[in-house]
Every structure is written in C-alpha cells, then in structure tokens.
C-alpha cells in the first residue's frame, strides 16, 4: 500500500510518521526545498497543481490525500478518475470559499454567526447596517490564520477596510463575543464508520492557534458538536479527518469554519489519544477500521511559533515535535504536547511551559 499526499509540510510529516508505524509507504508533492515530510517519503518537488507530478502520484499510489486546503480543486478532479482521492473534492470546494462554507452550515442546520456576501463598497455599508458593529470582513478565498481579515469597529473604519481588502470577493461576519473557542475533530471511512475525538479548547493570538487543551469538561457542548460533525461527515460522504472550529457562547455553539484535513488543534492526539488523528486519517482513506478516539489522559498542546527556544529542548515534561523548518516570524515550527492525569495538573504544565517558551 502506498499513499500519495499533496503537500509535505508538518501535517504531511506527521501523516508520514503515522504511515511508517502502520507499515505504509508515502510519496508527496511539494514545491518547497527540503519540506518537513522529506524525512518520511519521496517528495516530487513540483507545484501542487502540476499535471505531470499529479499523474505520477496517481500512477504510483493506491490512494491520494492532501494536507492543506489550498490545493486547487481541479487538481483533485484531474486525478480522481484514475485513483481514489480523499477527502472528496466537494468538501474541499466548500472549505475554500467562506460563502459556500456558510451556506453548507445553514443547509445542515448548524448555527453560525450572521453574515453577508460583499462585492462592492455599497455591499459593505449594507452589511454593517444589517449586522451591526463590530463586524469582521474576511476574504472569501485563501485566508488562513487570521490573514485577509479586517475588524470594523466604527463606521469610520469602512473606507480603510475597503482600501485594504476591496477588489476581491469578501464576506462580512457578525463579531461574536464568544466565551472561548473549541474544535471538533471527526473521522469517517468509506464504509461510513464515524469516530469523533473529545473537544479541544483552543486559544488563538493574532489569529494563530497558540494552545489547545482536551477534553473539554462540558458533555452538553460535546453532544451538540458531535451532532454537527456527524451531519457534515454524512452529508459530504466524507472520507478522512475533518476539523470543525466553533465559538462557544453560553451553551450555544456557532460554527466558524471547517478544514477538510488533519488539524493543528488535534496534534495532542499523538500522545493524548488511543489513536492519533494522523493514524485515523490514514485508516479512513485506506478504508480500514478506525481506531479508538478516546483520550488516554488530559492533554495540552503549545505551538512553537517563530522560533524554537532552547528552553523547549530541555523540558522536564512534555513531548517536543520539531518540524525541522527554518525559523521565520509567525511560522509554526513545532509544538509541545503535555499529558497529565488531571486537568489541573495539565493546566499547570501548559502554563509553565508556555511561559518558558514565549
Ligand atoms: P478564521 O481565520 O476565520 O478562523 O479566524 C481566525 C480567528 O479570528 C478565530 O479563531 C477567532 O479567534 C477570530 N475570529 C474570526 N471570526 C470571528 C468572529 N466572527 N467573531 C469573533 N472572532 C472571530
């Protein structure tokens, strides 16, 4: 069995490590020099939509998957006739366009913040009138980690927002004064078996995930999130891991966005779950039985962004994952996972470590 993976970043690398443990070979496509996943399989160094590279992957692999959501949907269609490609291209299409994504949530009766599509300055003014302030303006496509966003707090910000983001398809979203953010990570194989991880509580700074903790001690929220996840997986006839990010407001959950791939907020599953999200993604795309998604402990994950300080290499507790990337401001270079038998002890470890590495 050989799995083709479009993208050889850290997600590809962690998929590759899980594949090695399952005795499965991986081959990647990635245009960058020495990408992280180069340590666990052959990398075809070509753009993600390079027809010849995709054809080579399709010819040599039994199944194809991808590790990031900006893979052109056409690239999946190009190879889909020759080899199974999971997650399905339709899921990727919805995830690449915030308007399509929100319409999908509505169709599936998954609550979400109020929103409006924006194609002109007049639309922006109308959206502010309809949604009230603050609103966040986001590009419909190619935004990630909070990039391509502008928060309008006052009507006088409208011109600045239009100057910064106008000219491309946009969306306005009601600003949610959430209590905290969670993500739900689910997995489905081609037989339709579904497994769902306990919720992760996520802390972002500047739009980038900094810390995740799991499980979240709130069975009512977990049940709601699980219902939404099941609806999405079944409706999309989904195969693989899917991550759904949600805002918590009291006992309500509002969907923010979803990613049709393994997700940063699920990295804790490597040490903190019976089966990691990476192994379960591979099991799903190979249509093998899914592994248990039960937690083995209380887990915490701290992202290492911009640099991996020396302190991260000499920790008394915690598992360091160094992706082997060159340091650059704002770049995710690695993460540390901690596990503990109580939530309190886990939180102490997360606090101590995050203080020592930032
Ligand atoms: P996104 O790229 O849409 O996931 O946004 C990145 C982060 O910005 C989110 O994880 C939230 O912390 C924040 N954010 C995005 N949209 C909203 C919103 N409508 N209300 C409040 N915070 C938001």
mmCIF file of C-alpha atoms and ligand atoms in Angstrom:
data_model
loop_
_atom_site.group_PDB
_atom_site.id
_atom_site.type_symbol
_atom_site.label_atom_id
_atom_site.label_comp_id
_atom_site.label_asym_id
_atom_site.label_seq_id
_atom_site.Cartn_x
_atom_site.Cartn_y
_atom_site.Cartn_z
ATOM 1 C CA UNK A 1 0.000 0.000 0.000
ATOM 2 C CA UNK A 2 1.307 3.440 -0.966
ATOM 3 C CA UNK A 3 -0.395 6.739 -0.129
ATOM 4 C CA UNK A 4 0.145 9.889 -2.197
ATOM 5 C CA UNK A 5 -0.008 13.114 -0.195
ATOM 6 C CA UNK A 6 -0.321 16.549 -1.804
ATOM 7 C CA UNK A 7 1.727 18.806 0.473
ATOM 8 C CA UNK A 8 4.775 17.870 2.527
ATOM 9 C CA UNK A 9 4.585 20.369 5.403
ATOM 10 C CA UNK A 10 4.339 19.409 9.062
ATOM 11 C CA UNK A 11 0.895 17.850 8.618
ATOM 12 C CA UNK A 12 2.295 15.701 5.817
ATOM 13 C CA UNK A 13 5.246 14.854 8.050
ATOM 14 C CA UNK A 14 3.038 13.699 10.930
ATOM 15 C CA UNK A 15 0.908 11.699 8.455
ATOM 16 C CA UNK A 16 4.152 10.192 7.165
ATOM 17 C CA UNK A 17 5.284 9.202 10.661
ATOM 18 C CA UNK A 18 1.902 7.568 11.346
ATOM 19 C CA UNK A 19 2.140 5.761 7.987
ATOM 20 C CA UNK A 20 5.575 4.410 8.892
ATOM 21 C CA UNK A 21 4.118 2.952 12.110
ATOM 22 C CA UNK A 22 1.378 1.283 10.039
ATOM 23 C CA UNK A 23 3.952 -0.096 7.588
ATOM 24 C CA UNK A 24 2.579 2.048 4.750
ATOM 25 C CA UNK A 25 4.732 3.979 2.260
ATOM 26 C CA UNK A 26 4.107 7.656 1.380
ATOM 27 C CA UNK A 27 5.006 9.838 -1.587
ATOM 28 C CA UNK A 28 4.483 13.616 -1.570
ATOM 29 C CA UNK A 29 4.196 16.558 -3.958
ATOM 30 C CA UNK A 30 5.537 19.882 -2.659
ATOM 31 C CA UNK A 31 7.304 22.761 -4.426
ATOM 32 C CA UNK A 32 9.484 23.803 -1.468
ATOM 33 C CA UNK A 33 13.126 22.939 -0.833
ATOM 34 C CA UNK A 34 13.575 20.295 1.894
ATOM 35 C CA UNK A 35 9.988 20.281 3.253
ATOM 36 C CA UNK A 36 9.344 18.652 6.681
ATOM 37 C CA UNK A 37 7.855 15.437 5.228
ATOM 38 C CA UNK A 38 11.049 14.808 3.257
ATOM 39 C CA UNK A 39 12.156 12.677 6.228
ATOM 40 C CA UNK A 40 9.389 10.133 5.673
ATOM 41 C CA UNK A 41 8.973 9.615 1.940
ATOM 42 C CA UNK A 42 9.937 10.611 -1.564
ATOM 43 C CA UNK A 43 8.927 14.201 -2.458
ATOM 44 C CA UNK A 44 8.185 15.191 -6.074
ATOM 45 C CA UNK A 45 9.358 18.815 -5.998
ATOM 46 C CA UNK A 46 6.716 20.389 -8.227
ATOM 47 C CA UNK A 47 3.748 22.783 -7.739
ATOM 48 C CA UNK A 48 0.604 21.227 -6.214
ATOM 49 C CA UNK A 49 -1.298 21.531 -9.497
ATOM 50 C CA UNK A 50 1.500 20.292 -11.776
ATOM 51 C CA UNK A 51 -0.253 17.888 -14.174
ATOM 52 C CA UNK A 52 2.774 15.620 -14.699
ATOM 53 C CA UNK A 53 3.523 15.384 -10.964
ATOM 54 C CA UNK A 54 -0.121 14.578 -10.177
ATOM 55 C CA UNK A 55 -0.181 11.944 -12.928
ATOM 56 C CA UNK A 56 2.987 10.376 -11.464
ATOM 57 C CA UNK A 57 1.444 10.301 -7.995
ATOM 58 C CA UNK A 58 -1.775 8.779 -9.362
ATOM 59 C CA UNK A 59 0.180 6.138 -11.288
ATOM 60 C CA UNK A 60 2.309 5.020 -8.336
ATOM 61 C CA UNK A 61 -0.070 5.343 -5.352
ATOM 62 C CA UNK A 62 -3.140 3.360 -4.267
ATOM 63 C CA UNK A 63 -4.931 6.371 -2.811
ATOM 64 C CA UNK A 64 -4.302 10.129 -2.751
ATOM 65 C CA UNK A 65 -4.954 12.593 0.055
ATOM 66 C CA UNK A 66 -3.866 16.170 0.845
ATOM 67 C CA UNK A 67 -2.618 18.058 3.857
ATOM 68 C CA UNK A 68 -3.731 21.631 3.185
ATOM 69 C CA UNK A 69 -6.863 23.181 1.836
ATOM 70 C CA UNK A 70 -5.451 25.449 -0.833
ATOM 71 C CA UNK A 71 -4.855 22.543 -3.219
ATOM 72 C CA UNK A 72 -6.705 23.528 -6.431
ATOM 73 C CA UNK A 73 -9.955 21.505 -6.644
ATOM 74 C CA UNK A 74 -9.197 20.969 -10.365
ATOM 75 C CA UNK A 75 -6.016 19.111 -9.377
ATOM 76 C CA UNK A 76 -8.150 16.560 -7.476
ATOM 77 C CA UNK A 77 -10.528 16.256 -10.436
ATOM 78 C CA UNK A 78 -7.556 15.673 -12.765
ATOM 79 C CA UNK A 79 -6.526 12.524 -10.912
ATOM 80 C CA UNK A 80 -9.864 11.459 -9.413
ATOM 81 C CA UNK A 81 -10.764 9.274 -12.399
ATOM 82 C CA UNK A 82 -7.643 7.123 -12.009
ATOM 83 C CA UNK A 83 -7.217 6.677 -8.269
ATOM 84 C CA UNK A 84 -9.388 7.318 -5.185
ATOM 85 C CA UNK A 85 -8.864 10.847 -3.782
ATOM 86 C CA UNK A 86 -9.980 11.607 -0.216
ATOM 87 C CA UNK A 87 -11.367 13.780 1.361
ATOM 88 C CA UNK A 88 -13.842 14.319 -1.518
ATOM 89 C CA UNK A 89 -13.247 17.304 -3.814
ATOM 90 C CA UNK A 90 -16.703 18.644 -2.957
ATOM 91 C CA UNK A 91 -15.718 19.071 0.726
ATOM 92 C CA UNK A 92 -12.569 20.923 -0.368
ATOM 93 C CA UNK A 93 -14.625 23.198 -2.634
ATOM 94 C CA UNK A 94 -16.894 24.239 0.263
ATOM 95 C CA UNK A 95 -13.923 24.811 2.584
ATOM 96 C CA UNK A 96 -12.117 27.032 0.055
ATOM 97 C CA UNK A 97 -14.879 29.606 -0.143
ATOM 98 C CA UNK A 98 -16.249 31.117 3.068
ATOM 99 C CA UNK A 99 -19.601 31.860 1.407
ATOM 100 C CA UNK A 100 -20.058 28.251 0.236
ATOM 101 C CA UNK A 101 -18.942 27.077 3.663
ATOM 102 C CA UNK A 102 -21.549 29.182 5.446
ATOM 103 C CA UNK A 103 -24.292 28.068 3.064
ATOM 104 C CA UNK A 104 -23.347 24.479 3.837
ATOM 105 C CA UNK A 105 -23.628 25.131 7.596
ATOM 106 C CA UNK A 106 -27.069 26.694 7.004
ATOM 107 C CA UNK A 107 -28.195 23.804 4.832
ATOM 108 C CA UNK A 108 -27.207 21.367 7.593
ATOM 109 C CA UNK A 109 -28.889 23.435 10.305
ATOM 110 C CA UNK A 110 -25.583 24.144 12.046
ATOM 111 C CA UNK A 111 -25.825 27.522 13.844
ATOM 112 C CA UNK A 112 -23.376 30.216 12.682
ATOM 113 C CA UNK A 113 -22.775 33.973 13.103
ATOM 114 C CA UNK A 114 -24.825 36.316 10.894
ATOM 115 C CA UNK A 115 -23.087 37.087 7.603
ATOM 116 C CA UNK A 116 -23.407 38.893 4.263
ATOM 117 C CA UNK A 117 -21.599 38.472 0.945
ATOM 118 C CA UNK A 118 -19.762 41.631 -0.163
ATOM 119 C CA UNK A 119 -18.864 42.504 -3.743
ATOM 120 C CA UNK A 120 -18.847 46.312 -3.546
ATOM 121 C CA UNK A 121 -18.343 49.211 -1.129
ATOM 122 C CA UNK A 122 -22.154 49.606 -1.065
ATOM 123 C CA UNK A 123 -22.490 45.961 -0.007
ATOM 124 C CA UNK A 124 -20.031 46.639 2.820
ATOM 125 C CA UNK A 125 -22.096 49.561 4.091
ATOM 126 C CA UNK A 126 -25.286 47.481 3.797
ATOM 127 C CA UNK A 127 -23.644 44.618 5.717
ATOM 128 C CA UNK A 128 -22.630 46.951 8.556
ATOM 129 C CA UNK A 129 -26.219 48.277 8.673
ATOM 130 C CA UNK A 130 -27.694 44.773 8.674
ATOM 131 C CA UNK A 131 -25.279 43.026 11.075
ATOM 132 C CA UNK A 132 -24.430 45.890 13.460
ATOM 133 C CA UNK A 133 -20.930 46.629 14.780
ATOM 134 C CA UNK A 134 -18.383 45.213 15.178
ATOM 135 C CA UNK A 135 -18.206 43.133 12.018
ATOM 136 C CA UNK A 136 -15.241 41.245 10.669
ATOM 137 C CA UNK A 137 -14.567 41.428 6.936
ATOM 138 C CA UNK A 138 -12.838 38.356 5.512
ATOM 139 C CA UNK A 139 -11.677 37.429 2.043
ATOM 140 C CA UNK A 140 -13.869 34.612 0.736
ATOM 141 C CA UNK A 141 -10.890 32.619 -0.504
ATOM 142 C CA UNK A 142 -7.293 31.904 0.548
ATOM 143 C CA UNK A 143 -7.470 33.330 4.081
ATOM 144 C CA UNK A 144 -5.788 31.424 6.900
ATOM 145 C CA UNK A 145 -4.531 32.080 10.426
ATOM 146 C CA UNK A 146 -6.483 35.352 10.543
ATOM 147 C CA UNK A 147 -4.887 36.694 7.323
ATOM 148 C CA UNK A 148 -7.111 38.657 4.935
ATOM 149 C CA UNK A 149 -9.327 39.982 7.764
ATOM 150 C CA UNK A 150 -10.320 43.453 8.961
ATOM 151 C CA UNK A 151 -12.475 44.225 12.004
ATOM 152 C CA UNK A 152 -14.768 47.219 11.507
ATOM 153 C CA UNK A 153 -15.456 48.647 14.962
ATOM 154 C CA UNK A 154 -16.787 52.011 13.877
ATOM 155 C CA UNK A 155 -18.478 53.187 10.684
ATOM 156 C CA UNK A 156 -15.429 55.404 10.044
ATOM 157 C CA UNK A 157 -13.380 52.185 9.533
ATOM 158 C CA UNK A 158 -15.359 51.225 6.425
ATOM 159 C CA UNK A 159 -13.105 53.123 3.993
ATOM 160 C CA UNK A 160 -9.936 51.627 5.490
ATOM 161 C CA UNK A 161 -11.465 48.123 5.280
ATOM 162 C CA UNK A 162 -12.450 48.691 1.674
ATOM 163 C CA UNK A 163 -8.967 50.056 0.780
ATOM 164 C CA UNK A 164 -7.281 47.050 2.446
ATOM 165 C CA UNK A 165 -9.496 44.242 1.187
ATOM 166 C CA UNK A 166 -11.748 45.646 -1.577
ATOM 167 C CA UNK A 167 -11.432 44.360 -5.126
ATOM 168 C CA UNK A 168 -11.736 40.705 -4.191
ATOM 169 C CA UNK A 169 -14.804 38.691 -3.140
ATOM 170 C CA UNK A 170 -15.457 39.294 0.571
ATOM 171 C CA UNK A 171 -17.765 38.303 3.349
ATOM 172 C CA UNK A 172 -18.881 40.241 6.440
ATOM 173 C CA UNK A 173 -19.463 38.353 9.676
ATOM 174 C CA UNK A 174 -21.007 39.428 12.929
ATOM 175 C CA UNK A 175 -18.276 39.737 15.582
ATOM 176 C CA UNK A 176 -19.008 37.074 18.210
ATOM 177 C CA UNK A 177 -18.210 37.940 21.830
ATOM 178 C CA UNK A 178 -17.502 34.261 22.453
ATOM 179 C CA UNK A 179 -16.592 32.715 25.805
ATOM 180 C CA UNK A 180 -13.971 30.535 24.185
ATOM 181 C CA UNK A 181 -13.228 28.580 21.007
ATOM 182 C CA UNK A 182 -13.399 24.822 20.504
ATOM 183 C CA UNK A 183 -12.792 22.436 17.670
ATOM 184 C CA UNK A 184 -14.368 19.099 16.981
ATOM 185 C CA UNK A 185 -12.306 16.589 15.037
ATOM 186 C CA UNK A 186 -14.117 13.695 13.399
ATOM 187 C CA UNK A 187 -13.179 10.926 11.016
ATOM 188 C CA UNK A 188 -15.155 8.729 8.612
ATOM 189 C CA UNK A 189 -14.056 5.833 6.402
ATOM 190 C CA UNK A 190 -15.616 4.725 3.099
ATOM 191 C CA UNK A 191 -17.750 2.141 4.911
ATOM 192 C CA UNK A 192 -19.385 5.083 6.698
ATOM 193 C CA UNK A 193 -17.927 4.309 10.144
ATOM 194 C CA UNK A 194 -17.513 7.501 12.173
ATOM 195 C CA UNK A 195 -15.334 8.274 15.207
ATOM 196 C CA UNK A 196 -15.125 11.630 16.979
ATOM 197 C CA UNK A 197 -12.441 12.971 19.318
ATOM 198 C CA UNK A 198 -13.239 14.800 22.551
ATOM 199 C CA UNK A 199 -13.485 18.568 22.011
ATOM 200 C CA UNK A 200 -10.360 20.746 22.077
ATOM 201 C CA UNK A 201 -10.421 24.148 23.766
ATOM 202 C CA UNK A 202 -8.320 26.453 21.598
ATOM 203 C CA UNK A 203 -6.603 29.760 22.325
ATOM 204 C CA UNK A 204 -5.605 31.930 19.364
ATOM 205 C CA UNK A 205 -3.393 35.002 19.428
ATOM 206 C CA UNK A 206 -3.317 37.294 16.418
ATOM 207 C CA UNK A 207 -5.457 34.760 14.537
ATOM 208 C CA UNK A 208 -2.901 31.940 15.058
ATOM 209 C CA UNK A 209 -3.566 28.922 17.273
ATOM 210 C CA UNK A 210 -1.312 29.026 20.367
ATOM 211 C CA UNK A 211 -2.701 26.464 22.805
ATOM 212 C CA UNK A 212 -5.150 23.554 22.686
ATOM 213 C CA UNK A 213 -6.421 21.564 25.638
ATOM 214 C CA UNK A 214 -8.573 18.455 25.598
ATOM 215 C CA UNK A 215 -11.006 17.111 26.705
ATOM 216 C CA UNK A 216 -13.422 19.964 27.453
ATOM 217 C CA UNK A 217 -15.480 19.215 30.548
ATOM 218 C CA UNK A 218 -18.903 20.009 29.081
ATOM 219 C CA UNK A 219 -20.892 16.957 27.901
ATOM 220 C CA UNK A 220 -23.792 19.081 26.552
ATOM 221 C CA UNK A 221 -21.460 21.023 24.233
ATOM 222 C CA UNK A 222 -19.671 17.840 23.175
ATOM 223 C CA UNK A 223 -23.002 16.252 22.244
ATOM 224 C CA UNK A 224 -24.038 19.275 20.151
ATOM 225 C CA UNK A 225 -20.679 19.407 18.356
ATOM 226 C CA UNK A 226 -20.805 15.681 17.698
ATOM 227 C CA UNK A 227 -24.252 16.058 16.113
ATOM 228 C CA UNK A 228 -22.967 18.799 13.784
ATOM 229 C CA UNK A 229 -19.894 16.754 12.903
ATOM 230 C CA UNK A 230 -21.970 13.659 12.055
ATOM 231 C CA UNK A 231 -24.241 15.734 9.805
ATOM 232 C CA UNK A 232 -21.258 17.152 7.926
ATOM 233 C CA UNK A 233 -19.444 13.837 7.517
ATOM 234 C CA UNK A 234 -22.537 12.027 6.284
ATOM 235 C CA UNK A 235 -23.810 14.816 4.018
ATOM 236 C CA UNK A 236 -20.425 15.191 2.292
ATOM 237 C CA UNK A 237 -19.998 11.396 2.024
ATOM 238 C CA UNK A 238 -16.722 12.310 3.648
ATOM 239 C CA UNK A 239 -13.653 10.112 3.966
ATOM 240 C CA UNK A 240 -10.767 11.188 6.225
ATOM 241 C CA UNK A 241 -10.372 13.580 9.142
ATOM 242 C CA UNK A 242 -12.466 16.755 9.251
ATOM 243 C CA UNK A 243 -11.997 19.594 11.760
ATOM 244 C CA UNK A 244 -14.855 21.923 12.683
ATOM 245 C CA UNK A 245 -13.994 25.147 14.535
ATOM 246 C CA UNK A 246 -16.731 26.624 16.716
ATOM 247 C CA UNK A 247 -17.321 29.600 19.011
ATOM 248 C CA UNK A 248 -18.816 28.829 22.437
ATOM 249 C CA UNK A 249 -21.300 31.333 23.755
ATOM 250 C CA UNK A 250 -23.006 30.079 26.927
ATOM 251 C CA UNK A 251 -24.438 26.686 25.976
ATOM 252 C CA UNK A 252 -24.539 27.608 22.272
ATOM 253 C CA UNK A 253 -22.079 26.689 19.571
ATOM 254 C CA UNK A 254 -21.625 28.781 16.422
ATOM 255 C CA UNK A 255 -19.667 27.313 13.519
ATOM 256 C CA UNK A 256 -16.709 29.416 12.386
ATOM 257 C CA UNK A 257 -15.101 27.266 9.721
ATOM 258 C CA UNK A 258 -14.061 23.743 8.839
ATOM 259 C CA UNK A 259 -10.913 22.180 7.435
ATOM 260 C CA UNK A 260 -11.049 19.027 5.280
ATOM 261 C CA UNK A 261 -7.807 17.672 6.740
ATOM 262 C CA UNK A 262 -5.895 16.852 9.881
ATOM 263 C CA UNK A 263 -5.766 19.936 12.080
ATOM 264 C CA UNK A 264 -3.371 21.773 14.381
ATOM 265 C CA UNK A 265 -5.884 21.614 17.254
ATOM 266 C CA UNK A 266 -5.693 17.800 17.044
ATOM 267 C CA UNK A 267 -1.916 17.458 17.424
ATOM 268 C CA UNK A 268 -2.395 16.450 21.067
ATOM 269 C CA UNK A 269 -3.935 13.187 19.818
ATOM 270 C CA UNK A 270 -0.437 11.814 19.066
ATOM 271 C CA UNK A 271 0.303 11.377 22.769
ATOM 272 C CA UNK A 272 -3.125 12.061 24.281
ATOM 273 C CA UNK A 273 -5.408 9.657 22.424
ATOM 274 C CA UNK A 274 -5.583 5.936 21.787
ATOM 275 C CA UNK A 275 -5.253 6.648 18.050
ATOM 276 C CA UNK A 276 -3.800 9.878 16.649
ATOM 277 C CA UNK A 277 -5.756 11.958 14.136
ATOM 278 C CA UNK A 278 -2.954 11.165 11.649
ATOM 279 C CA UNK A 279 -3.301 7.401 12.005
ATOM 280 C CA UNK A 280 -7.086 7.634 11.816
ATOM 281 C CA UNK A 281 -6.909 9.787 8.677
ATOM 282 C CA UNK A 282 -4.756 7.127 7.028
ATOM 283 C CA UNK A 283 -7.033 4.330 8.259
ATOM 284 C CA UNK A 284 -10.030 6.197 6.815
ATOM 285 C CA UNK A 285 -8.529 6.811 3.360
ATOM 286 C CA UNK A 286 -7.382 3.161 3.203
ATOM 287 C CA UNK A 287 -10.891 2.122 4.367
ATOM 288 C CA UNK A 288 -9.524 0.235 7.334
ATOM 289 C CA UNK A 289 -11.370 0.014 10.675
ATOM 290 C CA UNK A 290 -10.961 3.278 12.604
ATOM 291 C CA UNK A 291 -9.018 3.334 15.860
ATOM 292 C CA UNK A 292 -10.480 4.433 19.191
ATOM 293 C CA UNK A 293 -10.635 8.219 19.590
ATOM 294 C CA UNK A 294 -10.792 8.029 23.404
ATOM 295 C CA UNK A 295 -8.365 10.222 25.361
ATOM 296 C CA UNK A 296 -5.720 8.455 27.409
ATOM 297 C CA UNK A 297 -5.194 11.492 29.658
ATOM 298 C CA UNK A 298 -5.775 15.224 29.885
ATOM 299 C CA UNK A 299 -3.704 16.673 27.066
ATOM 300 C CA UNK A 300 -2.368 20.123 26.227
ATOM 301 C CA UNK A 301 -0.547 21.392 23.145
ATOM 302 C CA UNK A 302 1.581 24.522 22.867
ATOM 303 C CA UNK A 303 2.538 25.739 19.393
ATOM 304 C CA UNK A 304 6.089 26.974 18.858
ATOM 305 C CA UNK A 305 5.820 29.941 16.522
ATOM 306 C CA UNK A 306 8.679 31.962 15.000
ATOM 307 C CA UNK A 307 11.434 30.142 16.928
ATOM 308 C CA UNK A 308 12.098 27.040 18.987
ATOM 309 C CA UNK A 309 13.790 28.435 22.090
ATOM 310 C CA UNK A 310 16.472 26.363 23.855
ATOM 311 C CA UNK A 311 14.097 26.004 26.828
ATOM 312 C CA UNK A 312 11.832 23.856 24.629
ATOM 313 C CA UNK A 313 14.636 21.296 24.242
ATOM 314 C CA UNK A 314 15.344 20.849 27.935
ATOM 315 C CA UNK A 315 11.867 20.385 29.379
ATOM 316 C CA UNK A 316 11.306 18.138 32.416
ATOM 317 C CA UNK A 317 7.992 17.025 30.948
ATOM 318 C CA UNK A 318 6.326 17.298 27.568
ATOM 319 C CA UNK A 319 6.966 15.932 24.097
ATOM 320 C CA UNK A 320 8.696 18.262 21.642
ATOM 321 C CA UNK A 321 7.826 17.936 17.954
ATOM 322 C CA UNK A 322 10.333 19.907 15.862
ATOM 323 C CA UNK A 323 9.169 20.057 12.232
ATOM 324 C CA UNK A 324 12.710 20.889 11.053
ATOM 325 C CA UNK A 325 11.662 24.146 9.367
ATOM 326 C CA UNK A 326 13.763 27.318 9.048
ATOM 327 C CA UNK A 327 12.805 29.927 11.641
ATOM 328 C CA UNK A 328 10.722 32.851 10.404
ATOM 329 C CA UNK A 329 8.428 35.232 12.338
ATOM 330 C CA UNK A 330 4.867 33.897 12.554
ATOM 331 C CA UNK A 331 5.821 30.459 11.192
ATOM 332 C CA UNK A 332 4.689 27.290 13.002
ATOM 333 C CA UNK A 333 7.988 25.476 13.678
ATOM 334 C CA UNK A 334 6.947 22.824 16.156
ATOM 335 C CA UNK A 335 4.751 22.043 19.124
ATOM 336 C CA UNK A 336 4.961 20.577 22.605
ATOM 337 C CA UNK A 337 2.365 18.173 23.984
ATOM 338 C CA UNK A 338 1.834 17.503 27.674
ATOM 339 C CA UNK A 339 -0.354 14.872 29.268
ATOM 340 C CA UNK A 340 -1.467 14.561 32.893
ATOM 341 C CA UNK A 341 -3.933 12.557 34.916
ATOM 342 C CA UNK A 342 -5.917 15.621 35.976
ATOM 343 C CA UNK A 343 -7.000 18.761 34.143
ATOM 344 C CA UNK A 344 -5.437 20.909 36.894
ATOM 345 C CA UNK A 345 -2.024 19.282 36.528
ATOM 346 C CA UNK A 346 -2.262 19.561 32.727
ATOM 347 C CA UNK A 347 -3.094 23.275 33.013
ATOM 348 C CA UNK A 348 -0.121 23.845 35.341
ATOM 349 C CA UNK A 349 2.181 22.170 32.823
ATOM 350 C CA UNK A 350 0.735 24.155 29.907
ATOM 351 C CA UNK A 351 1.157 27.437 31.841
ATOM 352 C CA UNK A 352 4.726 26.696 32.939
ATOM 353 C CA UNK A 353 5.833 25.564 29.511
ATOM 354 C CA UNK A 354 4.133 28.345 27.584
ATOM 355 C CA UNK A 355 5.798 30.899 29.881
ATOM 356 C CA UNK A 356 9.209 29.325 29.331
ATOM 357 C CA UNK A 357 8.949 29.157 25.526
ATOM 358 C CA UNK A 358 7.465 32.591 24.727
HETATM 359 P P1 LIG B 1 -10.587 32.403 10.995
HETATM 360 O O1 LIG B 1 -9.428 32.529 10.044
HETATM 361 O O2 LIG B 1 -11.894 32.759 10.398
HETATM 362 O O3 LIG B 1 -10.617 31.097 11.737
HETATM 363 O O4 LIG B 1 -10.294 33.495 12.129
HETATM 364 C C1 LIG B 1 -9.154 33.422 12.984
HETATM 365 C C2 LIG B 1 -9.563 33.791 14.405
HETATM 366 O O5 LIG B 1 -10.110 35.129 14.439
HETATM 367 C C3 LIG B 1 -10.651 32.908 15.001
HETATM 368 O O6 LIG B 1 -10.125 31.707 15.519
HETATM 369 C C4 LIG B 1 -11.208 33.826 16.082
HETATM 370 O O7 LIG B 1 -10.331 33.884 17.211
HETATM 371 C C5 LIG B 1 -11.180 35.187 15.389
HETATM 372 N N1 LIG B 1 -12.477 35.412 14.693
HETATM 373 C C6 LIG B 1 -12.752 35.099 13.413
HETATM 374 N N2 LIG B 1 -14.034 35.384 13.105
HETATM 375 C C7 LIG B 1 -14.594 35.896 14.212
HETATM 376 C C8 LIG B 1 -15.899 36.391 14.549
HETATM 377 N N3 LIG B 1 -16.895 36.429 13.646
HETATM 378 N N4 LIG B 1 -16.108 36.827 15.815
HETATM 379 C C9 LIG B 1 -15.113 36.807 16.727
HETATM 380 N N5 LIG B 1 -13.857 36.364 16.476
HETATM 381 C C10 LIG B 1 -13.591 35.924 15.246
#
